[in-house]
Amino acid sequence: MAAGKSKGTVGVIGLGIMGGAFARNLARAGWRVVGYDISAARRREAQRAGVVVAASAAAVARQVPTILTSLPKPAALMDTARAIAAAKLPRKALVEMSTFAIADKDKANAVLRKAGHVMLDTPVSGTGSQAANRDLVFYASGDKAVIRRLRPVFEAFGRHVYDVGPFGNGSKMKYVANLLVAINNVASAEAMVLGMKAGLPPQLIYDLIKAGAGNSRVFELRAPMMVKGSYKNVTMKIDVWDKDMQVIGDYARKIKVPTPMFDASKPVYRKAEKSGFGAQDTAAVCAVLEKMAKVKRRKRA
């Protein structure tokens, strides 16, 4: 993108699977992107994709009006919020896109608000592969005027943005969506293993379920990995997913909602993590169920 031709400038703090895809797609769409991550490897990867790499979170905030955060832990969000607040900058908009407890986002929001900034709670519905393909949905909550103003930014790296109301509603909606993802992923693996144990070829199972009433977006995304029995092309790591499931479970207990199917899926994810799949895709729950069912895959010709 030639100098002076960008659509605007936006910051991205956290350049992992999701944040890195946000930054790359924004850059491709014609935005000037300023990014930061504590990982030098991720900074280098972002730089190769056309992202201007800053030396710190505060350095990002100094150069941009809007900052997107996609972070692994609430502590990282608080560190970021405090760094931006301490920099004593003119009003910035921070769009928090991680899956955390609402209380953790409230704490960061309070720090930023006191410093004169505005924060949106805007979790993302979609996997890493969907992020790479701009197939994301955003649950934006908070200041309506800011959400409206930032629509061109969201549309540059996603499919649709929904204004879901007051701050915190975005996280609530994400909990609902991720509860279904957790269940559907294990259900997809269970179905694949039932079919394989019955002697059906994995590819046939995938093709026919995709064509019928049992299909889901989760099945379409994860079953191809289950067909191959390979989970290293990660869209969501099991050990990160475990954190998300903890957040959802805690919130459900807080508002006294029974979640029997969600609860039944948890041991399968934990067993996958303990079996060495923590850094691999959540589709690896299929490998756990295969072992439990004593499935022996036929060797390909």
Short mmCIF file of N, CA and C in Angstrom, two decimals, residues 50-189:
data_model
loop_
_atom_site.label_atom_id
_atom_site.label_comp_id
_atom_site.label_asym_id
_atom_site.label_seq_id
_atom_site.Cartn_x
_atom_site.Cartn_y
_atom_site.Cartn_z
N GLY A 50 3.17 -6.96 6.35
CA GLY A 50 2.90 -5.55 6.13
C GLY A 50 2.47 -4.77 7.34
N VAL A 51 2.57 -5.38 8.52
CA VAL A 51 2.20 -4.70 9.77
C VAL A 51 3.39 -3.90 10.28
N VAL A 52 3.14 -2.68 10.72
CA VAL A 52 4.18 -1.87 11.35
C VAL A 52 4.29 -2.32 12.80
N VAL A 53 5.43 -2.82 13.20
CA VAL A 53 5.59 -3.37 14.54
C VAL A 53 6.08 -2.29 15.50
N ALA A 54 5.36 -2.14 16.62
CA ALA A 54 5.72 -1.17 17.66
C ALA A 54 6.48 -1.87 18.78
N ALA A 55 7.10 -1.08 19.64
CA ALA A 55 7.94 -1.64 20.70
C ALA A 55 7.16 -2.05 21.95
N SER A 56 5.91 -1.61 22.06
CA SER A 56 5.11 -1.91 23.25
C SER A 56 3.64 -1.61 22.98
N ALA A 57 2.79 -2.01 23.91
CA ALA A 57 1.36 -1.70 23.79
C ALA A 57 1.13 -0.20 23.79
N ALA A 58 1.81 0.51 24.66
CA ALA A 58 1.67 1.97 24.73
C ALA A 58 2.13 2.62 23.43
N ALA A 59 3.18 2.07 22.83
CA ALA A 59 3.69 2.61 21.56
C ALA A 59 2.67 2.43 20.44
N VAL A 60 1.93 1.32 20.48
CA VAL A 60 0.84 1.13 19.52
C VAL A 60 -0.19 2.23 19.71
N ALA A 61 -0.63 2.42 20.96
CA ALA A 61 -1.69 3.38 21.28
C ALA A 61 -1.31 4.80 20.88
N ARG A 62 -0.03 5.14 20.95
CA ARG A 62 0.40 6.49 20.58
C ARG A 62 0.19 6.78 19.09
N GLN A 63 0.16 5.70 18.27
CA GLN A 63 0.12 5.89 16.81
C GLN A 63 -1.25 5.70 16.19
N VAL A 64 -2.24 5.24 16.98
CA VAL A 64 -3.52 4.86 16.37
C VAL A 64 -4.70 5.41 17.18
N PRO A 65 -5.85 5.62 16.54
CA PRO A 65 -7.05 6.03 17.27
C PRO A 65 -7.82 4.84 17.86
N THR A 66 -7.64 3.66 17.23
CA THR A 66 -8.40 2.47 17.61
C THR A 66 -7.45 1.30 17.80
N ILE A 67 -7.63 0.56 18.90
CA ILE A 67 -6.76 -0.57 19.22
C ILE A 67 -7.62 -1.82 19.38
N LEU A 68 -7.28 -2.88 18.67
CA LEU A 68 -7.92 -4.19 18.85
C LEU A 68 -7.02 -5.03 19.73
N THR A 69 -7.60 -5.70 20.74
CA THR A 69 -6.80 -6.59 21.58
C THR A 69 -7.32 -8.02 21.47
N SER A 70 -6.40 -8.95 21.25
CA SER A 70 -6.71 -10.37 21.20
C SER A 70 -5.63 -11.07 22.02
N LEU A 71 -5.94 -11.31 23.30
CA LEU A 71 -4.92 -11.68 24.27
C LEU A 71 -5.22 -13.03 24.92
N PRO A 72 -4.17 -13.72 25.41
CA PRO A 72 -4.38 -15.07 25.94
C PRO A 72 -4.92 -15.14 27.36
N LYS A 73 -4.65 -14.08 28.17
CA LYS A 73 -5.04 -14.14 29.59
C LYS A 73 -5.52 -12.77 30.08
N PRO A 74 -6.40 -12.77 31.09
CA PRO A 74 -6.85 -11.49 31.65
C PRO A 74 -5.71 -10.61 32.16
N ALA A 75 -4.66 -11.23 32.68
CA ALA A 75 -3.51 -10.45 33.18
C ALA A 75 -2.88 -9.64 32.06
N ALA A 76 -2.84 -10.21 30.85
CA ALA A 76 -2.29 -9.48 29.70
C ALA A 76 -3.17 -8.29 29.34
N LEU A 77 -4.48 -8.47 29.46
CA LEU A 77 -5.40 -7.35 29.21
C LEU A 77 -5.20 -6.24 30.23
N MET A 78 -5.06 -6.59 31.50
CA MET A 78 -4.86 -5.57 32.54
C MET A 78 -3.54 -4.84 32.34
N ASP A 79 -2.49 -5.58 31.99
CA ASP A 79 -1.20 -4.95 31.73
C ASP A 79 -1.32 -3.96 30.57
N THR A 80 -2.05 -4.35 29.54
CA THR A 80 -2.25 -3.49 28.37
C THR A 80 -3.04 -2.24 28.74
N ALA A 81 -4.13 -2.44 29.47
CA ALA A 81 -4.98 -1.31 29.88
C ALA A 81 -4.19 -0.32 30.74
N ARG A 82 -3.40 -0.84 31.68
CA ARG A 82 -2.62 0.04 32.55
C ARG A 82 -1.54 0.79 31.77
N ALA A 83 -0.92 0.11 30.81
CA ALA A 83 0.12 0.76 30.02
C ALA A 83 -0.45 1.90 29.18
N ILE A 84 -1.61 1.66 28.59
CA ILE A 84 -2.24 2.70 27.77
C ILE A 84 -2.71 3.85 28.65
N ALA A 85 -3.31 3.53 29.81
CA ALA A 85 -3.77 4.57 30.73
C ALA A 85 -2.60 5.43 31.23
N ALA A 86 -1.48 4.77 31.52
CA ALA A 86 -0.30 5.49 32.06
C ALA A 86 0.36 6.38 31.02
N ALA A 87 0.10 6.12 29.74
CA ALA A 87 0.74 6.90 28.67
C ALA A 87 0.13 8.30 28.53
N LYS A 88 -1.02 8.53 29.21
CA LYS A 88 -1.68 9.86 29.21
C LYS A 88 -1.89 10.38 27.80
N LEU A 89 -2.63 9.61 27.02
CA LEU A 89 -2.89 9.93 25.61
C LEU A 89 -4.28 10.52 25.42
N PRO A 90 -4.52 11.19 24.29
CA PRO A 90 -5.88 11.61 23.96
C PRO A 90 -6.79 10.39 23.85
N ARG A 91 -8.08 10.59 23.86
CA ARG A 91 -9.06 9.49 23.89
C ARG A 91 -8.82 8.46 22.78
N LYS A 92 -8.75 7.19 23.19
CA LYS A 92 -8.60 6.07 22.27
C LYS A 92 -9.79 5.14 22.44
N ALA A 93 -10.09 4.37 21.38
CA ALA A 93 -11.10 3.31 21.47
C ALA A 93 -10.37 1.98 21.49
N LEU A 94 -10.62 1.19 22.53
CA LEU A 94 -10.01 -0.14 22.62
C LEU A 94 -11.11 -1.18 22.46
N VAL A 95 -10.93 -2.06 21.49
CA VAL A 95 -11.90 -3.11 21.18
C VAL A 95 -11.35 -4.43 21.70
N GLU A 96 -11.91 -4.92 22.80
CA GLU A 96 -11.40 -6.15 23.45
C GLU A 96 -12.11 -7.35 22.84
N MET A 97 -11.35 -8.26 22.19
CA MET A 97 -11.93 -9.32 21.39
C MET A 97 -11.66 -10.72 21.92
N SER A 98 -11.09 -10.80 23.11
CA SER A 98 -10.77 -12.10 23.71
C SER A 98 -11.99 -12.67 24.43
N THR A 99 -11.89 -13.93 24.85
CA THR A 99 -12.94 -14.57 25.65
C THR A 99 -12.47 -14.64 27.09
N PHE A 100 -12.96 -13.72 27.91
CA PHE A 100 -12.61 -13.64 29.33
C PHE A 100 -13.89 -13.50 30.15
N ALA A 101 -13.74 -13.65 31.46
CA ALA A 101 -14.85 -13.37 32.36
C ALA A 101 -15.21 -11.89 32.24
N ILE A 102 -16.50 -11.59 32.35
CA ILE A 102 -16.95 -10.20 32.24
C ILE A 102 -16.30 -9.35 33.32
N ALA A 103 -16.12 -9.90 34.51
CA ALA A 103 -15.49 -9.16 35.61
C ALA A 103 -14.09 -8.69 35.24
N ASP A 104 -13.34 -9.52 34.51
CA ASP A 104 -11.99 -9.13 34.09
C ASP A 104 -12.04 -7.98 33.07
N LYS A 105 -13.01 -8.04 32.17
CA LYS A 105 -13.14 -6.95 31.20
C LYS A 105 -13.62 -5.67 31.89
N ASP A 106 -14.49 -5.82 32.88
CA ASP A 106 -14.95 -4.65 33.64
C ASP A 106 -13.79 -3.92 34.32
N LYS A 107 -12.84 -4.69 34.87
CA LYS A 107 -11.68 -4.09 35.54
C LYS A 107 -10.84 -3.29 34.56
N ALA A 108 -10.59 -3.86 33.38
CA ALA A 108 -9.81 -3.16 32.36
C ALA A 108 -10.57 -1.93 31.88
N ASN A 109 -11.86 -2.07 31.72
CA ASN A 109 -12.70 -0.96 31.27
C ASN A 109 -12.63 0.21 32.26
N ALA A 110 -12.65 -0.11 33.54
CA ALA A 110 -12.59 0.94 34.57
C ALA A 110 -11.28 1.70 34.51
N VAL A 111 -10.18 0.98 34.29
CA VAL A 111 -8.85 1.60 34.20
C VAL A 111 -8.80 2.54 32.99
N LEU A 112 -9.30 2.08 31.86
CA LEU A 112 -9.25 2.88 30.64
C LEU A 112 -10.21 4.07 30.71
N ARG A 113 -11.39 3.84 31.25
CA ARG A 113 -12.38 4.92 31.36
C ARG A 113 -11.86 6.05 32.24
N LYS A 114 -11.20 5.69 33.33
CA LYS A 114 -10.64 6.69 34.23
C LYS A 114 -9.60 7.55 33.52
N ALA A 115 -8.90 6.96 32.54
CA ALA A 115 -7.88 7.69 31.78
C ALA A 115 -8.46 8.42 30.57
N GLY A 116 -9.80 8.34 30.41
CA GLY A 116 -10.45 9.07 29.33
C GLY A 116 -10.67 8.30 28.05
N HIS A 117 -10.46 7.00 28.09
CA HIS A 117 -10.62 6.16 26.90
C HIS A 117 -11.95 5.42 26.93
N VAL A 118 -12.32 4.79 25.80
CA VAL A 118 -13.55 4.01 25.73
C VAL A 118 -13.19 2.59 25.30
N MET A 119 -13.85 1.61 25.93
CA MET A 119 -13.58 0.21 25.62
C MET A 119 -14.86 -0.48 25.19
N LEU A 120 -14.77 -1.30 24.15
CA LEU A 120 -15.87 -2.15 23.71
C LEU A 120 -15.57 -3.59 24.08
N ASP A 121 -16.58 -4.32 24.48
CA ASP A 121 -16.47 -5.76 24.70
C ASP A 121 -16.99 -6.42 23.43
N THR A 122 -16.06 -6.96 22.63
CA THR A 122 -16.43 -7.45 21.29
C THR A 122 -15.80 -8.81 21.00
N PRO A 123 -16.27 -9.88 21.63
CA PRO A 123 -15.73 -11.21 21.30
C PRO A 123 -16.04 -11.61 19.86
N VAL A 124 -15.30 -12.58 19.39
CA VAL A 124 -15.38 -13.02 18.00
C VAL A 124 -15.97 -14.42 17.93
N SER A 125 -16.89 -14.63 17.00
CA SER A 125 -17.38 -15.98 16.72
C SER A 125 -16.66 -16.48 15.48
N GLY A 126 -15.83 -17.50 15.66
CA GLY A 126 -15.08 -18.04 14.53
C GLY A 126 -13.77 -18.65 15.00
N THR A 127 -13.22 -19.53 14.19
CA THR A 127 -11.96 -20.20 14.49
C THR A 127 -10.80 -19.48 13.81
N GLY A 128 -9.60 -19.97 14.04
CA GLY A 128 -8.44 -19.40 13.38
C GLY A 128 -8.52 -19.48 11.87
N SER A 129 -9.02 -20.60 11.34
CA SER A 129 -9.14 -20.73 9.88
C SER A 129 -10.19 -19.77 9.35
N GLN A 130 -11.27 -19.56 10.11
CA GLN A 130 -12.27 -18.59 9.70
C GLN A 130 -11.71 -17.17 9.75
N ALA A 131 -10.88 -16.91 10.77
CA ALA A 131 -10.24 -15.59 10.87
C ALA A 131 -9.37 -15.33 9.65
N ALA A 132 -8.63 -16.35 9.22
CA ALA A 132 -7.75 -16.20 8.06
C ALA A 132 -8.56 -15.89 6.80
N ASN A 133 -9.79 -16.41 6.74
CA ASN A 133 -10.64 -16.24 5.55
C ASN A 133 -11.67 -15.12 5.70
N ARG A 134 -11.53 -14.30 6.75
CA ARG A 134 -12.45 -13.19 7.03
C ARG A 134 -13.88 -13.66 7.23
N ASP A 135 -14.03 -14.90 7.72
CA ASP A 135 -15.36 -15.47 7.96
C ASP A 135 -15.69 -15.39 9.45
N LEU A 136 -15.68 -14.16 9.97
CA LEU A 136 -15.89 -13.94 11.40
C LEU A 136 -17.14 -13.11 11.65
N VAL A 137 -17.75 -13.35 12.82
CA VAL A 137 -18.87 -12.54 13.28
C VAL A 137 -18.44 -11.89 14.59
N PHE A 138 -18.76 -10.61 14.77
CA PHE A 138 -18.36 -9.87 15.96
C PHE A 138 -19.58 -9.52 16.80
N TYR A 139 -19.50 -9.82 18.10
CA TYR A 139 -20.55 -9.47 19.04
C TYR A 139 -20.11 -8.21 19.78
N ALA A 140 -20.42 -7.05 19.22
CA ALA A 140 -19.94 -5.79 19.79
C ALA A 140 -20.91 -5.28 20.85
N SER A 141 -20.36 -4.90 22.00
CA SER A 141 -21.20 -4.33 23.07
C SER A 141 -20.49 -3.15 23.71
N GLY A 142 -21.30 -2.16 24.08
CA GLY A 142 -20.75 -0.94 24.67
C GLY A 142 -21.32 0.28 23.98
N ASP A 143 -20.50 1.31 23.82
CA ASP A 143 -20.91 2.58 23.25
C ASP A 143 -21.40 2.42 21.80
N LYS A 144 -22.70 2.70 21.57
CA LYS A 144 -23.30 2.49 20.25
C LYS A 144 -22.65 3.34 19.17
N ALA A 145 -22.34 4.58 19.51
CA ALA A 145 -21.73 5.48 18.52
C ALA A 145 -20.36 4.97 18.08
N VAL A 146 -19.60 4.44 19.03
CA VAL A 146 -18.27 3.91 18.69
C VAL A 146 -18.40 2.66 17.83
N ILE A 147 -19.35 1.78 18.18
CA ILE A 147 -19.58 0.58 17.36
C ILE A 147 -19.93 0.98 15.93
N ARG A 148 -20.82 1.94 15.79
CA ARG A 148 -21.23 2.41 14.47
C ARG A 148 -20.04 2.99 13.70
N ARG A 149 -19.23 3.78 14.37
CA ARG A 149 -18.08 4.41 13.73
C ARG A 149 -17.05 3.39 13.27
N LEU A 150 -16.93 2.29 14.01
CA LEU A 150 -15.89 1.30 13.71
C LEU A 150 -16.34 0.21 12.74
N ARG A 151 -17.56 0.28 12.24
CA ARG A 151 -18.03 -0.74 11.30
C ARG A 151 -17.08 -0.97 10.12
N PRO A 152 -16.53 0.08 9.50
CA PRO A 152 -15.60 -0.16 8.39
C PRO A 152 -14.37 -0.98 8.80
N VAL A 153 -13.92 -0.82 10.04
CA VAL A 153 -12.79 -1.61 10.53
C VAL A 153 -13.20 -3.08 10.64
N PHE A 154 -14.34 -3.34 11.28
CA PHE A 154 -14.80 -4.73 11.44
C PHE A 154 -15.02 -5.39 10.08
N GLU A 155 -15.61 -4.66 9.17
CA GLU A 155 -15.92 -5.22 7.85
C GLU A 155 -14.68 -5.54 7.04
N ALA A 156 -13.54 -4.97 7.42
CA ALA A 156 -12.29 -5.23 6.71
C ALA A 156 -11.70 -6.59 7.05
N PHE A 157 -12.08 -7.17 8.19
CA PHE A 157 -11.50 -8.48 8.54
C PHE A 157 -12.52 -9.48 9.05
N GLY A 158 -13.82 -9.20 8.82
CA GLY A 158 -14.86 -10.14 9.22
C GLY A 158 -16.07 -10.09 8.31
N ARG A 159 -17.04 -10.93 8.64
CA ARG A 159 -18.24 -11.06 7.81
C ARG A 159 -19.36 -10.14 8.25
N HIS A 160 -19.53 -10.00 9.57
CA HIS A 160 -20.63 -9.17 10.07
C HIS A 160 -20.36 -8.75 11.51
N VAL A 161 -20.81 -7.53 11.85
CA VAL A 161 -20.72 -7.08 13.24
C VAL A 161 -22.13 -6.81 13.74
N TYR A 162 -22.44 -7.34 14.92
CA TYR A 162 -23.73 -7.13 15.56
C TYR A 162 -23.54 -6.25 16.79
N ASP A 163 -24.39 -5.23 16.93
CA ASP A 163 -24.44 -4.44 18.15
C ASP A 163 -25.40 -5.16 19.08
N VAL A 164 -24.86 -5.79 20.14
CA VAL A 164 -25.69 -6.61 21.03
C VAL A 164 -26.06 -5.90 22.33
N GLY A 165 -25.77 -4.59 22.39
CA GLY A 165 -26.25 -3.83 23.54
C GLY A 165 -25.17 -3.38 24.50
N PRO A 166 -25.53 -3.28 25.79
CA PRO A 166 -24.60 -2.74 26.80
C PRO A 166 -23.33 -3.57 26.95
N PHE A 167 -22.27 -2.91 27.43
CA PHE A 167 -20.98 -3.57 27.68
C PHE A 167 -21.20 -4.85 28.49
N GLY A 168 -20.60 -5.95 28.02
CA GLY A 168 -20.76 -7.25 28.68
C GLY A 168 -21.66 -8.19 27.91
N ASN A 169 -22.60 -7.64 27.13
CA ASN A 169 -23.49 -8.50 26.35
C ASN A 169 -22.73 -9.27 25.27
N GLY A 170 -21.64 -8.68 24.77
CA GLY A 170 -20.83 -9.38 23.79
C GLY A 170 -20.27 -10.67 24.37
N SER A 171 -19.75 -10.59 25.58
CA SER A 171 -19.21 -11.79 26.24
C SER A 171 -20.31 -12.81 26.51
N LYS A 172 -21.46 -12.34 26.95
CA LYS A 172 -22.58 -13.27 27.22
C LYS A 172 -22.96 -14.03 25.95
N MET A 173 -23.02 -13.30 24.83
CA MET A 173 -23.35 -13.95 23.57
C MET A 173 -22.28 -14.94 23.17
N LYS A 174 -21.01 -14.59 23.43
CA LYS A 174 -19.91 -15.51 23.09
C LYS A 174 -19.98 -16.78 23.92
N TYR A 175 -20.38 -16.67 25.19
CA TYR A 175 -20.51 -17.86 26.02
C TYR A 175 -21.56 -18.81 25.43
N VAL A 176 -22.68 -18.24 24.99
CA VAL A 176 -23.74 -19.05 24.38
C VAL A 176 -23.21 -19.76 23.13
N ALA A 177 -22.53 -19.00 22.28
CA ALA A 177 -22.01 -19.57 21.03
C ALA A 177 -20.95 -20.65 21.30
N ASN A 178 -20.04 -20.38 22.23
CA ASN A 178 -18.97 -21.33 22.49
C ASN A 178 -19.46 -22.58 23.22
N LEU A 179 -20.52 -22.45 23.99
CA LEU A 179 -21.12 -23.64 24.59
C LEU A 179 -21.56 -24.60 23.48
N LEU A 180 -22.21 -24.06 22.46
CA LEU A 180 -22.64 -24.90 21.33
C LEU A 180 -21.45 -25.47 20.57
N VAL A 181 -20.41 -24.67 20.39
CA VAL A 181 -19.21 -25.15 19.68
C VAL A 181 -18.59 -26.32 20.44
N ALA A 182 -18.49 -26.18 21.77
CA ALA A 182 -17.88 -27.24 22.59
C ALA A 182 -18.64 -28.56 22.44
N ILE A 183 -19.95 -28.47 22.49
CA ILE A 183 -20.79 -29.67 22.38
C ILE A 183 -20.73 -30.25 20.97
N ASN A 184 -20.88 -29.37 19.95
CA ASN A 184 -20.91 -29.84 18.57
C ASN A 184 -19.60 -30.48 18.14
N ASN A 185 -18.48 -29.98 18.66
CA ASN A 185 -17.18 -30.54 18.30
C ASN A 185 -17.05 -31.98 18.81
N VAL A 186 -17.42 -32.21 20.07
CA VAL A 186 -17.36 -33.57 20.63
C VAL A 186 -18.41 -34.46 19.96
N ALA A 187 -19.59 -33.91 19.69
CA ALA A 187 -20.63 -34.68 19.00
C ALA A 187 -20.17 -35.09 17.61
N SER A 188 -19.46 -34.19 16.93
CA SER A 188 -18.93 -34.52 15.59
C SER A 188 -17.93 -35.66 15.68
N ALA A 189 -17.04 -35.60 16.68
CA ALA A 189 -16.05 -36.66 16.87
C ALA A 189 -16.72 -37.99 17.23
#
